[in-house]
Short mmCIF file of C-alpha atoms and ligand atoms in Angstrom, two decimals:
data_model
loop_
_atom_site.label_atom_id
_atom_site.label_comp_id
_atom_site.label_asym_id
_atom_site.label_seq_id
_atom_site.Cartn_x
_atom_site.Cartn_y
_atom_site.Cartn_z
CA MET A 1 0.00 0.00 0.00
CA ALA A 2 1.35 3.47 -0.92
CA LYS A 3 2.40 5.46 2.13
CA THR A 4 1.83 9.11 3.02
CA ASP A 5 5.09 10.88 3.68
CA LEU A 6 4.73 13.33 6.58
CA PHE A 7 8.43 14.22 6.79
CA GLU A 8 9.30 17.60 8.26
CA SER A 9 12.96 18.53 8.17
CA PRO A 10 14.56 19.46 11.50
CA ASP A 11 16.36 22.83 11.47
CA TYR A 12 17.06 23.55 15.13
CA TYR A 13 19.73 26.21 14.56
CA LEU A 14 17.98 27.96 11.64
CA LEU A 15 20.59 26.69 9.21
CA ASP A 16 18.31 27.49 6.30
CA GLU A 17 19.59 31.04 6.78
CA LEU A 18 23.00 29.82 5.63
CA LEU A 19 21.54 28.64 2.32
CA THR A 20 20.92 30.72 -0.79
CA GLU A 21 17.51 30.88 -2.46
CA GLU A 22 18.88 28.56 -5.16
CA HIS A 23 20.01 26.02 -2.56
CA LYS A 24 16.56 26.02 -0.97
CA LEU A 25 14.83 25.71 -4.32
CA ILE A 26 16.98 22.70 -5.27
CA ARG A 27 16.55 21.08 -1.85
CA ASN A 28 12.78 21.58 -1.87
CA SER A 29 12.29 20.28 -5.38
CA VAL A 30 14.28 17.10 -4.60
CA ARG A 31 12.32 16.74 -1.34
CA GLU A 32 9.06 16.92 -3.27
CA TYR A 33 10.31 14.39 -5.80
CA VAL A 34 11.28 11.98 -3.01
CA LYS A 35 7.91 12.42 -1.27
CA LYS A 36 6.04 11.78 -4.50
CA GLU A 37 8.13 9.10 -6.18
CA VAL A 38 10.39 7.37 -3.63
CA THR A 39 8.74 7.03 -0.22
CA PRO A 40 5.44 5.64 -1.52
CA ILE A 41 7.15 2.67 -3.20
CA ILE A 42 10.52 2.14 -1.55
CA GLU A 43 9.46 -0.18 1.23
CA ASP A 44 7.95 -2.66 -1.23
CA TYR A 45 11.05 -2.63 -3.42
CA ALA A 46 13.31 -3.07 -0.39
CA GLN A 47 11.20 -5.97 0.90
CA ARG A 48 11.41 -7.62 -2.53
CA ALA A 49 15.13 -6.81 -2.81
CA GLU A 50 14.60 -5.08 -6.13
CA PHE A 51 16.06 -1.85 -7.47
CA PRO A 52 13.26 0.48 -8.66
CA LYS A 53 14.68 0.99 -12.13
CA HIS A 54 11.83 3.22 -13.18
CA LEU A 55 13.25 5.98 -10.91
CA ILE A 56 16.35 6.44 -13.08
CA LYS A 57 14.77 8.90 -15.52
CA GLY A 58 13.36 11.07 -12.74
CA LEU A 59 16.65 11.07 -10.85
CA GLY A 60 18.30 12.38 -14.01
CA GLU A 61 15.62 15.05 -14.37
CA ILE A 62 16.03 16.37 -10.81
CA GLY A 63 19.78 16.65 -11.37
CA ALA A 64 20.87 13.85 -9.04
CA PHE A 65 23.42 12.55 -11.57
CA GLY A 66 26.54 14.71 -11.66
CA PRO A 67 25.25 17.90 -10.00
CA THR A 68 28.72 19.50 -9.97
CA ILE A 69 29.73 18.47 -13.50
CA PRO A 70 29.70 21.50 -15.86
CA THR A 71 26.51 22.03 -17.85
CA GLU A 72 28.32 21.74 -21.18
CA TYR A 73 28.67 18.01 -20.43
CA GLY A 74 25.07 17.67 -19.25
CA GLY A 75 25.81 18.10 -15.52
CA GLY A 76 24.15 20.56 -13.17
CA GLY A 77 27.07 23.02 -12.86
CA LEU A 78 26.13 23.45 -9.19
CA ASP A 79 28.20 24.11 -6.09
CA TYR A 80 28.92 21.54 -3.40
CA ILE A 81 26.24 22.71 -0.98
CA SER A 82 23.65 22.00 -3.69
CA TYR A 83 25.21 18.59 -4.32
CA GLY A 84 25.11 17.83 -0.59
CA LEU A 85 21.49 18.89 -0.24
CA ILE A 86 20.49 16.67 -3.16
CA MET A 87 22.20 13.67 -1.57
CA GLN A 88 20.62 14.48 1.81
CA GLU A 89 17.14 14.49 0.34
CA VAL A 90 17.62 11.40 -1.80
CA GLU A 91 19.03 9.40 1.13
CA ARG A 92 16.17 10.64 3.30
CA GLY A 93 14.20 8.45 0.92
CA ASP A 94 16.62 5.52 0.87
CA SER A 95 20.39 4.99 1.07
CA GLY A 96 20.19 2.56 -1.86
CA ILE A 97 18.76 5.20 -4.16
CA ARG A 98 21.40 7.66 -3.00
CA SER A 99 23.99 4.96 -3.72
CA THR A 100 22.83 4.77 -7.31
CA ALA A 101 23.13 8.53 -7.63
CA SER A 102 26.50 8.68 -5.82
CA VAL A 103 28.01 6.02 -8.02
CA GLN A 104 26.68 7.59 -11.20
CA GLY A 105 27.77 11.15 -10.36
CA SER A 106 30.84 10.82 -8.16
CA LEU A 107 32.34 7.52 -9.22
CA VAL A 108 31.52 7.32 -12.93
CA MET A 109 30.90 10.84 -14.25
CA TYR A 110 33.54 12.45 -12.03
CA PRO A 111 36.49 10.27 -13.17
CA ILE A 112 35.45 10.62 -16.82
CA TYR A 113 35.26 14.38 -16.34
CA ALA A 114 38.40 14.75 -14.21
CA TYR A 115 40.67 12.16 -15.83
CA GLY A 116 39.07 11.50 -19.22
CA SER A 117 39.89 12.75 -22.72
CA GLU A 118 37.63 15.30 -24.38
CA GLU A 119 36.23 12.52 -26.61
CA GLN A 120 35.42 10.37 -23.58
CA ARG A 121 33.71 13.29 -21.85
CA ARG A 122 31.54 14.06 -24.86
CA LYS A 123 30.75 10.44 -25.55
CA TYR A 124 29.63 9.42 -22.08
CA LEU A 125 28.81 12.36 -19.79
CA PRO A 126 25.61 13.73 -21.36
CA LYS A 127 24.07 10.26 -21.51
CA LEU A 128 25.12 9.49 -17.94
CA ALA A 129 23.59 12.78 -16.74
CA THR A 130 20.15 11.82 -18.03
CA GLY A 131 20.37 8.17 -17.00
CA GLU A 132 20.30 6.96 -20.59
CA TYR A 133 23.56 5.24 -19.67
CA MET A 134 24.08 3.90 -16.17
CA GLY A 135 27.52 3.27 -14.76
CA CYS A 136 29.29 1.45 -11.94
CA PHE A 137 32.71 1.76 -10.29
CA GLY A 138 34.98 -1.23 -9.82
CA LEU A 139 37.67 -0.83 -7.19
CA THR A 140 37.05 -3.45 -4.48
CA GLU A 141 38.18 -7.04 -5.08
CA PRO A 142 37.49 -10.26 -3.20
CA ASN A 143 40.85 -10.02 -1.40
CA HIS A 144 41.40 -6.25 -1.52
CA GLY A 145 38.79 -4.06 0.14
CA SER A 146 40.30 -1.56 2.57
CA ASN A 147 43.63 -2.03 0.82
CA PRO A 148 42.78 -1.40 -2.84
CA GLY A 149 46.43 -0.74 -3.67
CA GLY A 150 47.01 -4.52 -3.56
CA MET A 151 44.52 -5.17 -6.38
CA LEU A 152 45.16 -8.06 -8.76
CA THR A 153 42.95 -7.03 -11.69
CA ASN A 154 45.35 -6.29 -14.53
CA TYR A 155 45.64 -5.50 -18.21
CA LYS A 156 48.25 -6.27 -20.84
CA ASP A 157 49.09 -4.38 -24.00
CA ALA A 158 47.84 -6.02 -27.22
CA GLY A 159 48.33 -3.38 -29.92
CA ASP A 160 45.32 -1.12 -30.36
CA HIS A 161 43.62 -2.64 -27.30
CA VAL A 162 44.49 -4.14 -23.90
CA ILE A 163 43.47 -7.50 -22.45
CA LEU A 164 41.78 -7.16 -19.05
CA ASN A 165 41.62 -9.97 -16.47
CA GLY A 166 40.43 -10.15 -12.88
CA ALA A 167 37.35 -9.62 -10.75
CA LYS A 168 35.72 -6.93 -8.65
CA MET A 169 33.10 -7.52 -5.99
CA TRP A 170 30.49 -5.57 -4.04
CA ILE A 171 29.85 -3.27 -6.98
CA SER A 172 26.76 -1.04 -6.72
CA ASN A 173 24.71 -0.79 -9.95
CA ALA A 174 26.79 -3.57 -11.57
CA PRO A 175 23.86 -5.82 -12.56
CA PHE A 176 22.31 -3.20 -14.83
CA ALA A 177 25.17 -0.83 -15.63
CA ASP A 178 25.91 -0.03 -19.28
CA ILE A 179 29.50 0.92 -18.48
CA ALA A 180 31.96 0.25 -15.67
CA VAL A 181 34.86 2.47 -14.63
CA VAL A 182 37.35 -0.22 -13.63
CA TRP A 183 40.65 0.28 -11.83
CA ALA A 184 43.35 -2.16 -12.89
CA LYS A 185 47.14 -2.51 -12.93
CA GLY A 186 49.11 -2.26 -16.13
CA GLU A 187 52.27 -4.20 -16.87
CA ASP A 188 54.24 -1.38 -15.23
CA GLY A 189 52.30 -2.07 -11.97
CA LYS A 190 50.57 1.33 -12.16
CA ILE A 191 46.83 1.61 -11.54
CA ARG A 192 44.76 3.15 -14.32
CA GLY A 193 41.06 3.55 -15.02
CA LEU A 194 39.39 1.79 -17.96
CA ILE A 195 35.86 2.25 -19.28
CA VAL A 196 34.48 -1.23 -19.86
CA GLU A 197 31.23 -1.47 -21.79
CA ARG A 198 28.49 -4.06 -21.38
CA GLY A 199 28.62 -6.44 -24.32
CA MET A 200 32.42 -6.63 -24.48
CA GLU A 201 33.25 -10.30 -24.81
CA GLY A 202 34.39 -11.92 -21.55
CA PHE A 203 32.77 -9.25 -19.34
CA SER A 204 29.98 -10.36 -16.99
CA THR A 205 28.21 -8.87 -13.96
CA PRO A 206 26.66 -11.56 -11.72
CA GLU A 207 24.29 -10.18 -9.10
CA THR A 208 24.97 -10.48 -5.36
CA HIS A 209 21.94 -11.86 -3.49
CA ASN A 210 20.84 -12.31 0.13
CA LYS A 211 21.75 -8.82 1.38
CA TRP A 212 20.01 -7.63 4.56
CA SER A 213 21.09 -4.09 3.74
CA LEU A 214 20.62 -1.77 0.73
CA ARG A 215 18.00 -4.17 -0.53
CA ALA A 216 16.62 -1.62 -2.98
CA SER A 217 20.09 -1.22 -4.55
CA ALA A 218 21.50 -3.73 -7.02
CA THR A 219 24.96 -5.03 -6.12
CA GLY A 220 27.10 -7.38 -8.17
CA GLU A 221 30.49 -8.58 -9.28
CA LEU A 222 32.48 -7.57 -12.32
CA VAL A 223 34.26 -10.49 -13.95
CA PHE A 224 36.85 -9.93 -16.68
CA ASP A 225 37.95 -12.95 -18.65
CA ASN A 226 40.38 -11.79 -21.33
CA VAL A 227 38.25 -8.74 -22.12
CA LYS A 228 39.50 -6.75 -25.13
CA VAL A 229 39.28 -3.09 -24.13
CA PRO A 230 40.19 -0.50 -26.81
CA LYS A 231 43.05 1.75 -25.71
CA GLU A 232 40.82 4.75 -26.35
CA ASN A 233 38.79 3.57 -23.30
CA ILE A 234 41.69 4.11 -20.89
CA LEU A 235 41.37 7.32 -18.84
CA PRO A 236 44.50 9.16 -19.98
CA ASN A 237 44.96 11.78 -17.28
CA VAL A 238 45.62 9.88 -14.06
CA GLU A 239 47.70 6.99 -12.82
CA GLY A 240 48.16 5.50 -9.37
CA LEU A 241 45.83 4.96 -6.44
CA LYS A 242 45.16 8.67 -6.22
CA GLY A 243 42.88 8.23 -9.26
CA PRO A 244 40.19 6.10 -7.56
CA LEU A 245 40.79 7.74 -4.18
CA GLY A 246 40.13 11.15 -5.77
CA CYS A 247 36.71 9.85 -6.86
CA LEU A 248 36.06 8.57 -3.36
CA ASN A 249 36.53 12.09 -1.99
CA GLN A 250 33.55 13.14 -4.09
CA ALA A 251 31.36 10.22 -3.06
CA ARG A 252 32.33 10.32 0.62
CA TYR A 253 31.41 14.00 0.65
CA GLY A 254 27.95 13.11 -0.71
CA ILE A 255 27.54 10.41 1.94
CA ALA A 256 28.39 12.90 4.70
CA TRP A 257 25.24 14.80 3.70
CA GLY A 258 23.24 11.75 2.65
CA ALA A 259 23.49 9.87 5.93
CA LEU A 260 22.11 12.95 7.65
CA GLY A 261 19.01 12.63 5.50
CA ALA A 262 18.48 9.11 6.85
CA ALA A 263 19.11 10.37 10.40
CA MET A 264 16.57 13.17 9.97
CA ASP A 265 13.92 10.76 8.72
CA CYS A 266 14.43 8.49 11.75
CA TYR A 267 14.34 11.43 14.16
CA ASP A 268 11.26 12.97 12.53
CA THR A 269 9.43 9.63 12.58
CA ALA A 270 10.28 8.97 16.23
CA LEU A 271 9.33 12.51 17.27
CA ARG A 272 5.91 12.26 15.63
CA TYR A 273 5.33 8.79 17.05
CA SER A 274 6.29 9.92 20.56
CA LYS A 275 3.57 12.55 20.53
CA GLU A 276 0.91 10.16 19.26
CA ARG A 277 1.66 6.91 21.09
CA VAL A 278 0.01 6.80 24.52
CA GLN A 279 1.12 4.45 27.30
CA PHE A 280 0.30 4.80 30.99
CA ASP A 281 -2.27 7.42 29.89
CA ARG A 282 0.39 9.78 28.52
CA PRO A 283 2.11 10.30 25.18
CA ILE A 284 5.43 8.47 25.47
CA GLY A 285 7.17 11.72 24.41
CA GLY A 286 6.32 13.02 27.90
CA PHE A 287 8.59 10.47 29.59
CA GLN A 288 12.09 11.64 30.41
CA LEU A 289 13.80 8.57 28.94
CA GLN A 290 12.17 9.18 25.55
CA GLN A 291 12.99 12.89 25.69
CA LYS A 292 16.64 12.07 26.37
CA LYS A 293 16.74 10.08 23.15
CA LEU A 294 15.08 12.85 21.13
CA ALA A 295 17.21 15.60 22.67
CA GLU A 296 20.41 13.71 21.90
CA MET A 297 19.24 12.97 18.35
CA ILE A 298 18.51 16.59 17.50
CA THR A 299 21.80 17.69 19.12
CA ASP A 300 23.77 15.22 17.01
CA ILE A 301 21.88 16.13 13.84
CA THR A 302 22.46 19.84 14.41
CA LYS A 303 26.21 19.40 15.03
CA ALA A 304 26.53 17.24 11.92
CA GLN A 305 24.53 19.72 9.82
CA LEU A 306 27.00 22.44 10.77
CA LEU A 307 29.97 20.21 9.97
CA VAL A 308 28.74 19.28 6.49
CA TRP A 309 27.67 22.83 5.70
CA ARG A 310 31.17 24.11 6.52
CA LEU A 311 32.73 21.24 4.58
CA GLY A 312 30.53 22.19 1.61
CA VAL A 313 31.77 25.77 1.72
CA LEU A 314 35.38 24.56 1.82
CA LYS A 315 34.73 22.08 -0.98
CA SER A 316 33.13 24.72 -3.19
CA GLU A 317 36.26 26.83 -2.61
CA ASN A 318 38.41 23.78 -3.44
CA ARG A 319 39.92 23.90 0.05
CA ALA A 320 38.44 20.74 1.65
CA THR A 321 41.06 18.11 2.47
CA ALA A 322 40.51 14.37 2.05
CA ALA A 323 40.93 13.97 5.81
CA GLN A 324 38.20 16.55 6.49
CA ILE A 325 35.89 14.61 4.18
CA SER A 326 36.73 11.37 6.03
CA MET A 327 35.85 12.97 9.36
CA ALA A 328 32.46 14.16 8.08
CA LYS A 329 31.60 10.83 6.39
CA ARG A 330 32.45 8.93 9.54
CA ASN A 331 30.64 11.31 11.86
CA SER A 332 27.43 11.49 9.82
CA VAL A 333 27.16 7.74 9.41
CA GLU A 334 27.92 7.13 13.09
CA ILE A 335 25.25 9.52 14.32
CA ALA A 336 22.77 8.26 11.73
CA LEU A 337 23.28 4.66 12.85
CA ASN A 338 22.94 5.58 16.53
CA ILE A 339 19.83 7.63 15.82
CA SER A 340 18.26 4.85 13.78
CA ARG A 341 18.86 2.37 16.62
CA GLU A 342 17.41 4.68 19.27
CA ALA A 343 14.49 5.71 17.06
CA ARG A 344 13.65 2.09 16.39
CA GLN A 345 13.40 1.41 20.08
CA MET A 346 11.11 4.40 20.55
CA LEU A 347 8.61 2.80 18.21
CA GLY A 348 8.51 -0.39 20.21
CA GLY A 349 7.26 -3.34 18.17
CA MET A 350 6.12 -1.06 15.35
CA GLY A 351 9.76 -0.11 14.87
CA ILE A 352 10.61 -3.44 13.33
CA THR A 353 7.90 -3.25 10.67
CA GLY A 354 7.91 -1.77 7.20
CA GLU A 355 5.09 0.56 8.26
CA TYR A 356 7.85 2.96 9.28
CA PRO A 357 11.16 3.65 7.50
CA ILE A 358 13.47 3.30 10.51
CA MET A 359 14.51 -0.34 10.33
CA ARG A 360 15.16 -0.01 6.59
CA HIS A 361 17.38 3.02 7.21
CA MET A 362 19.17 1.20 10.01
CA MET A 363 19.93 -1.83 7.88
CA ASN A 364 20.99 0.36 4.95
CA LEU A 365 23.37 2.29 7.16
CA GLU A 366 25.21 -0.93 7.98
CA SER A 367 26.45 -0.83 4.39
CA VAL A 368 27.05 2.91 4.41
CA VAL A 369 29.29 2.56 7.49
CA THR A 370 31.34 -0.03 5.55
CA TYR A 371 31.54 1.18 1.97
CA GLU A 372 33.53 4.14 0.73
CA GLY A 373 36.03 3.31 3.48
CA THR A 374 35.00 1.59 6.71
CA HIS A 375 34.36 3.42 9.95
CA ASP A 376 37.75 2.33 11.28
CA ILE A 377 39.61 3.25 8.09
CA HIS A 378 38.26 6.80 8.34
CA LEU A 379 39.27 6.94 11.98
CA LEU A 380 42.80 5.92 10.97
CA ILE A 381 42.81 8.60 8.26
CA THR A 382 42.02 11.20 10.93
CA GLY A 383 44.60 9.65 13.25
CA MET A 384 47.27 9.82 10.58
CA ASP A 385 46.31 13.39 9.70
CA VAL A 386 46.69 14.68 13.23
CA THR A 387 49.77 12.66 14.21
CA GLY A 388 51.57 12.33 10.90
CA LEU A 389 52.01 8.62 11.75
CA ASN A 390 50.60 5.85 9.52
CA ALA A 391 48.75 3.16 11.51
CA PHE A 392 47.45 1.27 8.45
CA LYS A 393 50.45 -0.87 7.77
P1 LIG B 401 48.51 5.83 0.21
O1 LIG B 401 49.92 5.39 0.04
O2 LIG B 401 48.11 6.57 1.46
O3 LIG B 401 48.06 6.73 -1.02
C1 LIG B 401 48.31 6.35 -2.36
C2 LIG B 401 48.21 7.59 -3.21
O4 LIG B 401 46.88 8.12 -3.16
C3 LIG B 401 46.91 9.44 -2.60
N1 LIG B 401 45.70 9.55 -1.74
C4 LIG B 401 44.63 10.24 -2.12
N2 LIG B 401 44.38 10.97 -3.22
C5 LIG B 401 43.17 11.54 -3.33
N3 LIG B 401 42.23 11.41 -2.36
C6 LIG B 401 42.44 10.68 -1.26
N4 LIG B 401 41.46 10.54 -0.35
C7 LIG B 401 43.69 10.05 -1.09
N5 LIG B 401 44.25 9.26 -0.13
C8 LIG B 401 45.48 8.97 -0.55
C9 LIG B 401 48.20 9.53 -1.83
O5 LIG B 401 48.61 10.86 -1.71
C10 LIG B 401 49.11 8.72 -2.74
O6 LIG B 401 49.43 9.51 -3.86
P2 LIG B 401 50.84 9.39 -4.59
O7 LIG B 401 50.85 10.49 -5.62
O8 LIG B 401 51.88 9.55 -3.52
O9 LIG B 401 50.86 8.03 -5.20
O10 LIG B 401 47.56 4.57 0.02
P3 LIG B 401 47.42 3.26 0.90
O11 LIG B 401 47.61 2.10 -0.02
O12 LIG B 401 48.25 3.34 2.13
O13 LIG B 401 45.85 3.32 1.30
C11 LIG B 401 45.35 4.35 2.08
C12 LIG B 401 43.88 4.10 2.45
C13 LIG B 401 43.76 2.89 3.33
C14 LIG B 401 43.41 5.32 3.22
C15 LIG B 401 43.01 3.96 1.21
O14 LIG B 401 43.43 3.00 0.38
C16 LIG B 401 41.53 3.84 1.50
O15 LIG B 401 40.86 4.86 1.54
N6 LIG B 401 40.96 2.59 1.67
C17 LIG B 401 39.52 2.43 1.74
C18 LIG B 401 39.03 1.85 0.43
C19 LIG B 401 37.71 2.39 0.01
O16 LIG B 401 37.24 3.43 0.48
N7 LIG B 401 37.08 1.73 -0.93
C20 LIG B 401 35.84 2.19 -1.46
C21 LIG B 401 35.46 1.40 -2.70
S1 LIG B 401 34.23 2.22 -3.65
C22 LIG B 401 32.83 2.06 -2.77
O17 LIG B 401 32.78 1.59 -1.67
C23 LIG B 401 31.63 2.57 -3.46
S2 LIG B 401 30.16 2.36 -2.58
C24 LIG B 401 29.23 3.38 -3.53
C25 LIG B 401 27.84 3.44 -3.14
O18 LIG B 401 27.09 2.48 -3.36
O19 LIG B 401 27.43 4.56 -2.69
P1 LIG B 402 38.03 -5.50 4.75
O1 LIG B 402 38.94 -4.54 4.09
O2 LIG B 402 38.35 -6.95 4.68
O3 LIG B 402 37.88 -5.06 6.27
C1 LIG B 402 37.40 -5.96 7.31
C2 LIG B 402 37.56 -5.24 8.64
O4 LIG B 402 38.95 -5.01 8.89
C3 LIG B 402 36.89 -3.86 8.67
O5 LIG B 402 36.29 -3.66 9.93
C4 LIG B 402 38.05 -2.89 8.48
O6 LIG B 402 37.80 -1.61 9.07
C5 LIG B 402 39.16 -3.64 9.20
N1 LIG B 402 40.51 -3.23 8.72
C6 LIG B 402 41.02 -3.36 7.48
N2 LIG B 402 42.25 -2.84 7.42
C7 LIG B 402 42.53 -2.37 8.66
C8 LIG B 402 43.65 -1.70 9.24
N3 LIG B 402 44.74 -1.38 8.52
N4 LIG B 402 43.58 -1.37 10.54
C9 LIG B 402 42.47 -1.65 11.28
N5 LIG B 402 41.40 -2.28 10.80
C10 LIG B 402 41.42 -2.62 9.50
N6 LIG B 402 33.29 -1.18 -3.78
C11 LIG B 402 33.48 -0.68 -5.03
O7 LIG B 402 34.61 -0.66 -5.52
N7 LIG B 402 32.44 -0.19 -5.76
C12 LIG B 402 31.17 -0.19 -5.29
O8 LIG B 402 30.24 0.27 -5.97
C13 LIG B 402 30.92 -0.73 -3.99
N8 LIG B 402 29.65 -0.82 -3.52
C14 LIG B 402 29.41 -1.49 -2.35
C15 LIG B 402 28.10 -1.76 -1.95
C16 LIG B 402 27.85 -2.47 -0.79
C17 LIG B 402 26.43 -2.80 -0.41
C18 LIG B 402 28.92 -2.89 0.02
C19 LIG B 402 28.68 -3.63 1.33
C20 LIG B 402 30.22 -2.63 -0.36
C21 LIG B 402 30.49 -1.94 -1.55
N9 LIG B 402 31.80 -1.75 -2.00
C22 LIG B 402 32.03 -1.22 -3.25
C23 LIG B 402 32.92 -2.32 -1.28
C24 LIG B 402 33.33 -1.54 -0.02
O9 LIG B 402 33.99 -0.36 -0.35
C25 LIG B 402 34.18 -2.46 0.84
O10 LIG B 402 33.32 -3.43 1.40
C26 LIG B 402 34.93 -1.71 1.92
O11 LIG B 402 35.91 -0.86 1.38
C27 LIG B 402 35.60 -2.67 2.93
O12 LIG B 402 36.29 -3.67 2.28
P2 LIG B 402 36.07 -5.21 2.73
O13 LIG B 402 34.59 -5.47 2.72
O14 LIG B 402 36.91 -6.05 1.89
O15 LIG B 402 36.52 -5.27 4.24
#
């Protein structure tokens, strides 16, 4: 049954005053889209573990694919606050839908824009911006997740093309993607990005099943068995691990805002429920223990909103560091997970049902806290940044 979306966004410190009219317009139009198109159907798709493919066109129309890519390539030409607000609103609907948008914009369009040739930009970006083409990003391998530098996927020179071999796993959008930006080692041991197209012989994308998290997002493997990739599909302007990690900066930034959207939805749901649900002849929101939960939730949301807003300003000025982005990604996901767990308890038994979005957000966030760098990896990035000492290896 389609659900009515009563979401009201918390703004305890009047942070709307920090936004321009354009920011608010973008945020509100995405919010309306999510209320109309995503929340009424998302629970059913998540329960069935199916990606709602019909949303792709609309996501392209609201500018969720490549908001910061220049308009001449079909992107939105927007600043980073706008990008963040779009991700916040989309993830308020569902982290899996935000994943699709993050991968498309930050992990497929961004590397083609930042590292690609002019021909590659013109060939792929406009179609990716509308959703006519969908993309995925292959970095993680079965034996190389947190340590992507050890990857085994490799390519060998064969004249006008290269021969690609190896496998990637846990790849969002893989089962339906038209193209994959794949990171692989050349014979010189250097990592480069290749655009692999669906239909190339030896390239397959088996779907990953039985996920308890991000059920409305399609995840799969990328398998390369002597795939002939034309040399013109190699991204010419980057080599080394900084290529994929540069893309992750973009996506992690989007998650820092996105996870807050999920947190806000859980808080808003719990707040409303606490005023309506009566036990011992009183709304449960009148009990101190429930108020403690709500007060801590809104405090955490407000602090995180300030952090991502400031990060957005720095990012728009090209001054945000990778370590600052790590801190914000980690913080937003941590508070969102805690809020989802507390909010679920506030709904009692109803909290475990699909009548409310909280349990879905909570389960989704278990992926968000792992992908794009795990919680602990981001902590180590902060640790290394402040001490100058590397605790990874
Ligand atoms: P390290 O030696 O530190 O660095 C290698 C080179 O990369 C440079 N670099 C960065 N460049 C840009 N942005 C960053 N954030 C960067 N971090 C490092 C670095 O300066 C160096 O450059 P150069 O010129 O000297 O070569 O690398 P390391 O091997 O020690 O690894 C460091 C570590 C652990 C932090 C890194 O590998 C890491 O972040 N691991 C986590 C892996 C990860 O996040 N994977 C995500 C896969 S994609 C995904 O999850 C998509 S989910 C999408 C969705 O559905 O929403
Ligand atoms: P591991 O690296 O094996 O880590 C296991 C544990 O060890 C973690 O707790 C980790 O924090 C800890 N650990 C590792 N190294 C250290 C260390 N040095 N010090 C202390 N602790 C350490 N990848 C892509 O390339 N593209 C995608 O589109 C994509 N989408 C994904 C979608 C989903 C739903 C999921 C779950 C994952 C996705 N990933 C994707 C992969 C994701 O980025 C990895 O799962 C993540 O980077 C962690 O790698 P791993 O799972 O191999 O865990």
